[in-house]
Amino acid sequence: MKRFVLLILFVAVSAGIALAQETGSVKGKVRTTKGEGIADVSITARQNSEDVKSTTSDNKGNFQLEGLKPGVYNLVFSKNGYGSGLMYNVGVQKKKTNDLGDRLILTIDQGTQVIIKGTVFDQDGRSVAGAKVEIEKVLSDGSTQKIGTSSTSYGGEPNARGEFTFKFSEGVAKYRVTASVKGASASKEIEVSSAAIYRLAITLQVEK
């Protein structure tokens, strides 16, 4: 009986090795338009309208999809909060790895974003262009983590003077926004709970 079991295991392992020798793989990196790797992206190889194999990207956006029979596949990339990506006609050869590099880019789905828009005014109610705007995330212990910097616009669009915008993935959070110009500074906090556009105004006591 033991010999019979060992024989089955040997045959199974041998078959697995033979199969691996007859297949190829695809690897690459999924990133944002800014070049940052995207973790936990689902990558699926599809052939003749059927899903063949899937894997997920690591915390740096890298992935390797192994065990693919030689042929041509379409690769589907998906993650909540991002628009789906599709790469057509990806070739796979026996015993070789097709390196797709880092040209796999997913863009954030605007419908799943927290968008914080604001305007900076002076004490007379006039919008202030060129003010520095910093945004921090307020953590549960009351400390803060700086996560972005911008400046208010000069009015490239109608009525856009003094405005700023920050965009983040959706989720419950509290942010502190600080605007400063010519030695004057003021902050406001805002809590967000879901994907939506949140607005606030900050008034600075600017010396004349």
Tab-separated table of C-alpha atoms in Angstrom:
chain	number	residue	atom	x	y	z
A	1	MET	CA	0.000	0.000	0.000
A	2	LYS	CA	2.816	2.432	0.871
A	3	ARG	CA	4.556	1.698	-2.419
A	4	PHE	CA	1.263	2.281	-4.247
A	5	VAL	CA	0.784	5.660	-2.529
A	6	LEU	CA	4.371	6.661	-3.213
A	7	LEU	CA	3.945	5.683	-6.852
A	8	ILE	CA	0.839	7.903	-7.156
A	9	LEU	CA	2.701	10.832	-5.567
A	10	PHE	CA	5.651	10.319	-7.896
A	11	VAL	CA	3.406	10.236	-10.955
A	12	ALA	CA	1.570	13.375	-9.792
A	13	VAL	CA	4.791	15.288	-9.162
A	14	SER	CA	6.241	14.160	-12.479
A	15	ALA	CA	3.078	15.269	-14.281
A	16	GLY	CA	3.272	18.649	-12.537
A	17	ILE	CA	6.889	19.132	-13.583
A	18	ALA	CA	6.086	18.121	-17.162
A	19	LEU	CA	3.170	20.571	-17.245
A	20	ALA	CA	5.358	23.411	-15.915
A	21	GLN	CA	7.900	22.695	-18.650
A	22	GLU	CA	5.184	23.036	-21.282
A	23	THR	CA	3.853	26.395	-20.037
A	24	GLY	CA	5.003	30.007	-19.919
A	25	SER	CA	4.231	33.111	-17.881
A	26	VAL	CA	3.575	36.826	-18.005
A	27	LYS	CA	4.907	39.416	-15.576
A	28	GLY	CA	4.769	43.177	-15.172
A	29	LYS	CA	3.923	46.082	-12.918
A	30	VAL	CA	0.591	47.876	-12.520
A	31	ARG	CA	0.959	51.559	-11.661
A	32	THR	CA	-0.790	54.902	-11.509
A	33	THR	CA	-0.189	57.744	-13.946
A	34	LYS	CA	2.299	59.107	-11.375
A	35	GLY	CA	4.338	55.889	-11.488
A	36	GLU	CA	3.248	54.538	-8.107
A	37	GLY	CA	2.679	50.772	-7.906
A	38	ILE	CA	-0.900	49.634	-7.222
A	39	ALA	CA	-1.296	46.730	-4.780
A	40	ASP	CA	-3.978	44.017	-4.844
A	41	VAL	CA	-4.927	44.454	-8.492
A	42	SER	CA	-6.620	41.369	-9.932
A	43	ILE	CA	-4.956	40.226	-13.169
A	44	THR	CA	-6.824	37.635	-15.217
A	45	ALA	CA	-5.668	35.907	-18.400
A	46	ARG	CA	-8.608	35.408	-20.758
A	47	GLN	CA	-8.668	33.242	-23.884
A	48	ASN	CA	-11.636	32.598	-26.204
A	49	SER	CA	-13.872	34.599	-23.818
A	50	GLU	CA	-13.008	32.295	-20.887
A	51	ASP	CA	-10.984	33.164	-17.769
A	52	VAL	CA	-7.935	30.879	-17.665
A	53	LYS	CA	-5.823	31.978	-14.702
A	54	SER	CA	-5.715	34.864	-12.227
A	55	THR	CA	-3.300	36.423	-9.771
A	56	THR	CA	-2.950	39.662	-7.791
A	57	SER	CA	-0.239	42.306	-7.691
A	58	ASP	CA	1.995	42.672	-4.629
A	59	ASN	CA	2.346	45.814	-2.497
A	60	LYS	CA	4.601	47.376	-5.160
A	61	GLY	CA	2.267	46.573	-8.049
A	62	ASN	CA	4.363	43.696	-9.408
A	63	PHE	CA	2.777	40.452	-10.586
A	64	GLN	CA	3.625	37.196	-12.350
A	65	LEU	CA	0.983	34.992	-13.915
A	66	GLU	CA	2.378	31.478	-14.340
A	67	GLY	CA	1.212	28.164	-15.778
A	68	LEU	CA	-0.149	29.534	-19.056
A	69	LYS	CA	-0.180	27.292	-22.108
A	70	PRO	CA	1.519	28.776	-25.180
A	71	GLY	CA	-0.856	31.035	-27.069
A	72	VAL	CA	-2.347	34.511	-27.194
A	73	TYR	CA	-4.304	35.976	-24.279
A	74	ASN	CA	-6.154	39.124	-23.289
A	75	LEU	CA	-5.271	40.394	-19.819
A	76	VAL	CA	-7.900	42.067	-17.631
A	77	PHE	CA	-6.835	44.344	-14.749
A	78	SER	CA	-9.337	45.356	-12.068
A	79	LYS	CA	-9.452	46.902	-8.594
A	80	ASN	CA	-12.142	48.772	-6.698
A	81	GLY	CA	-11.635	52.513	-7.015
A	82	TYR	CA	-9.934	52.242	-10.405
A	83	GLY	CA	-11.158	51.954	-13.955
A	84	SER	CA	-10.650	48.481	-15.429
A	85	GLY	CA	-7.753	47.916	-17.801
A	86	LEU	CA	-7.495	45.527	-20.748
A	87	MET	CA	-4.425	44.475	-22.709
A	88	TYR	CA	-5.050	42.591	-25.946
A	89	ASN	CA	-3.017	39.926	-27.735
A	90	VAL	CA	-0.396	39.121	-25.103
A	91	GLY	CA	1.731	36.252	-26.384
A	92	VAL	CA	2.952	33.391	-24.195
A	93	GLN	CA	5.699	30.976	-25.255
A	94	LYS	CA	6.739	27.660	-23.738
A	95	LYS	CA	9.335	27.974	-20.956
A	96	LYS	CA	9.525	31.758	-21.383
A	97	THR	CA	8.300	34.784	-19.409
A	98	ASN	CA	6.797	37.696	-21.322
A	99	ASP	CA	7.894	40.817	-19.423
A	100	LEU	CA	5.350	43.598	-19.971
A	101	GLY	CA	7.355	46.123	-17.949
A	102	ASP	CA	5.636	48.965	-16.109
A	103	ARG	CA	3.417	50.245	-18.930
A	104	LEU	CA	0.254	48.897	-17.297
A	105	ILE	CA	-1.546	51.996	-16.007
A	106	LEU	CA	-4.870	52.199	-14.174
A	107	THR	CA	-6.620	55.519	-13.626
A	108	ILE	CA	-8.705	56.343	-10.569
A	109	ASP	CA	-12.445	56.061	-11.039
A	110	GLN	CA	-13.757	59.575	-10.388
A	111	GLY	CA	-17.012	58.125	-9.105
A	112	THR	CA	-15.244	56.475	-6.159
A	113	GLN	CA	-13.168	59.440	-5.001
A	114	VAL	CA	-13.323	61.846	-2.105
A	115	ILE	CA	-12.845	65.274	-3.684
A	116	ILE	CA	-12.134	68.199	-1.366
A	117	LYS	CA	-12.619	71.574	-3.023
A	118	GLY	CA	-12.079	74.882	-1.305
A	119	THR	CA	-11.507	78.585	-1.727
A	120	VAL	CA	-9.212	80.896	0.223
A	121	PHE	CA	-10.463	84.440	0.978
A	122	ASP	CA	-8.987	87.457	2.707
A	123	GLN	CA	-10.780	89.345	5.478
A	124	ASP	CA	-12.559	91.494	2.903
A	125	GLY	CA	-14.047	88.480	1.132
A	126	ARG	CA	-11.754	88.604	-1.874
A	127	SER	CA	-10.333	85.334	-3.182
A	128	VAL	CA	-6.593	84.871	-2.672
A	129	ALA	CA	-4.495	83.404	-5.501
A	130	GLY	CA	-1.109	81.786	-4.938
A	131	ALA	CA	-1.741	80.804	-1.317
A	132	LYS	CA	0.007	77.646	-0.120
A	133	VAL	CA	-2.438	74.921	0.903
A	134	GLU	CA	-1.439	71.829	2.903
A	135	ILE	CA	-3.681	68.916	3.805
A	136	GLU	CA	-3.091	66.523	6.700
A	137	LYS	CA	-4.939	63.401	7.766
A	138	VAL	CA	-6.007	63.532	11.406
A	139	LEU	CA	-5.253	60.142	12.960
A	140	SER	CA	-7.231	58.423	15.717
A	141	ASP	CA	-4.761	59.542	18.415
A	142	GLY	CA	-5.065	63.186	17.382
A	143	SER	CA	-1.732	63.338	15.567
A	144	THR	CA	-1.589	64.346	11.922
A	145	GLN	CA	0.058	63.019	8.791
A	146	LYS	CA	0.853	65.379	5.929
A	147	ILE	CA	-0.464	63.917	2.686
A	148	GLY	CA	-0.565	66.732	0.159
A	149	THR	CA	0.411	70.266	-0.819
A	150	SER	CA	-1.079	72.573	-3.419
A	151	SER	CA	-1.656	76.268	-4.090
A	152	THR	CA	-4.712	78.315	-4.934
A	153	SER	CA	-5.349	79.100	-8.586
A	154	TYR	CA	-5.013	82.400	-10.368
A	155	GLY	CA	-8.302	82.017	-12.235
A	156	GLY	CA	-7.523	79.956	-15.316
A	157	GLU	CA	-11.236	79.142	-15.434
A	158	PRO	CA	-14.166	81.527	-14.796
A	159	ASN	CA	-14.584	82.200	-11.067
A	160	ALA	CA	-11.764	79.762	-10.228
A	161	ARG	CA	-9.429	82.293	-8.606
A	162	GLY	CA	-8.348	81.293	-5.107
A	163	GLU	CA	-9.539	77.684	-5.434
A	164	PHE	CA	-7.779	74.393	-4.606
A	165	THR	CA	-8.638	70.704	-5.006
A	166	PHE	CA	-7.468	67.468	-3.381
A	167	LYS	CA	-8.533	63.961	-4.417
A	168	PHE	CA	-8.324	60.725	-2.416
A	169	SER	CA	-9.682	57.186	-2.476
A	170	GLU	CA	-13.025	56.921	-0.715
A	171	GLY	CA	-13.178	56.067	2.974
A	172	VAL	CA	-14.103	57.525	6.334
A	173	ALA	CA	-11.482	60.069	7.448
A	174	LYS	CA	-10.852	63.473	8.982
A	175	TYR	CA	-8.623	66.006	7.239
A	176	ARG	CA	-7.084	69.305	8.307
A	177	VAL	CA	-6.555	71.878	5.573
A	178	THR	CA	-4.178	74.800	6.209
A	179	ALA	CA	-3.801	77.818	3.938
A	180	SER	CA	-1.053	80.429	4.272
A	181	VAL	CA	0.172	83.508	2.450
A	182	LYS	CA	2.274	86.562	3.439
A	183	GLY	CA	2.665	85.357	7.021
A	184	ALA	CA	-1.057	84.763	7.528
A	185	SER	CA	-2.279	81.228	8.197
A	186	ALA	CA	-5.576	79.504	9.038
A	187	SER	CA	-6.847	75.911	9.219
A	188	LYS	CA	-10.133	74.058	8.937
A	189	GLU	CA	-11.008	70.428	9.558
A	190	ILE	CA	-13.419	68.403	7.495
A	191	GLU	CA	-14.790	64.877	7.956
A	192	VAL	CA	-15.585	62.671	4.977
A	193	SER	CA	-17.533	59.418	4.924
A	194	SER	CA	-17.961	58.345	1.303
A	195	ALA	CA	-17.195	59.259	-2.283
A	196	ALA	CA	-18.478	62.788	-2.874
A	197	ILE	CA	-17.378	66.383	-3.387
A	198	TYR	CA	-16.767	68.219	-0.096
A	199	ARG	CA	-16.392	72.007	-0.020
A	200	LEU	CA	-14.921	74.442	2.478
A	201	ALA	CA	-13.741	78.047	2.673
A	202	ILE	CA	-10.765	79.416	4.595
A	203	THR	CA	-10.402	83.078	5.523
A	204	LEU	CA	-6.958	84.638	6.087
A	205	GLN	CA	-6.233	87.865	7.918
A	206	VAL	CA	-3.821	89.244	5.316
A	207	GLU	CA	-1.814	92.349	6.099
A	208	LYS	CA	-2.477	95.185	3.668
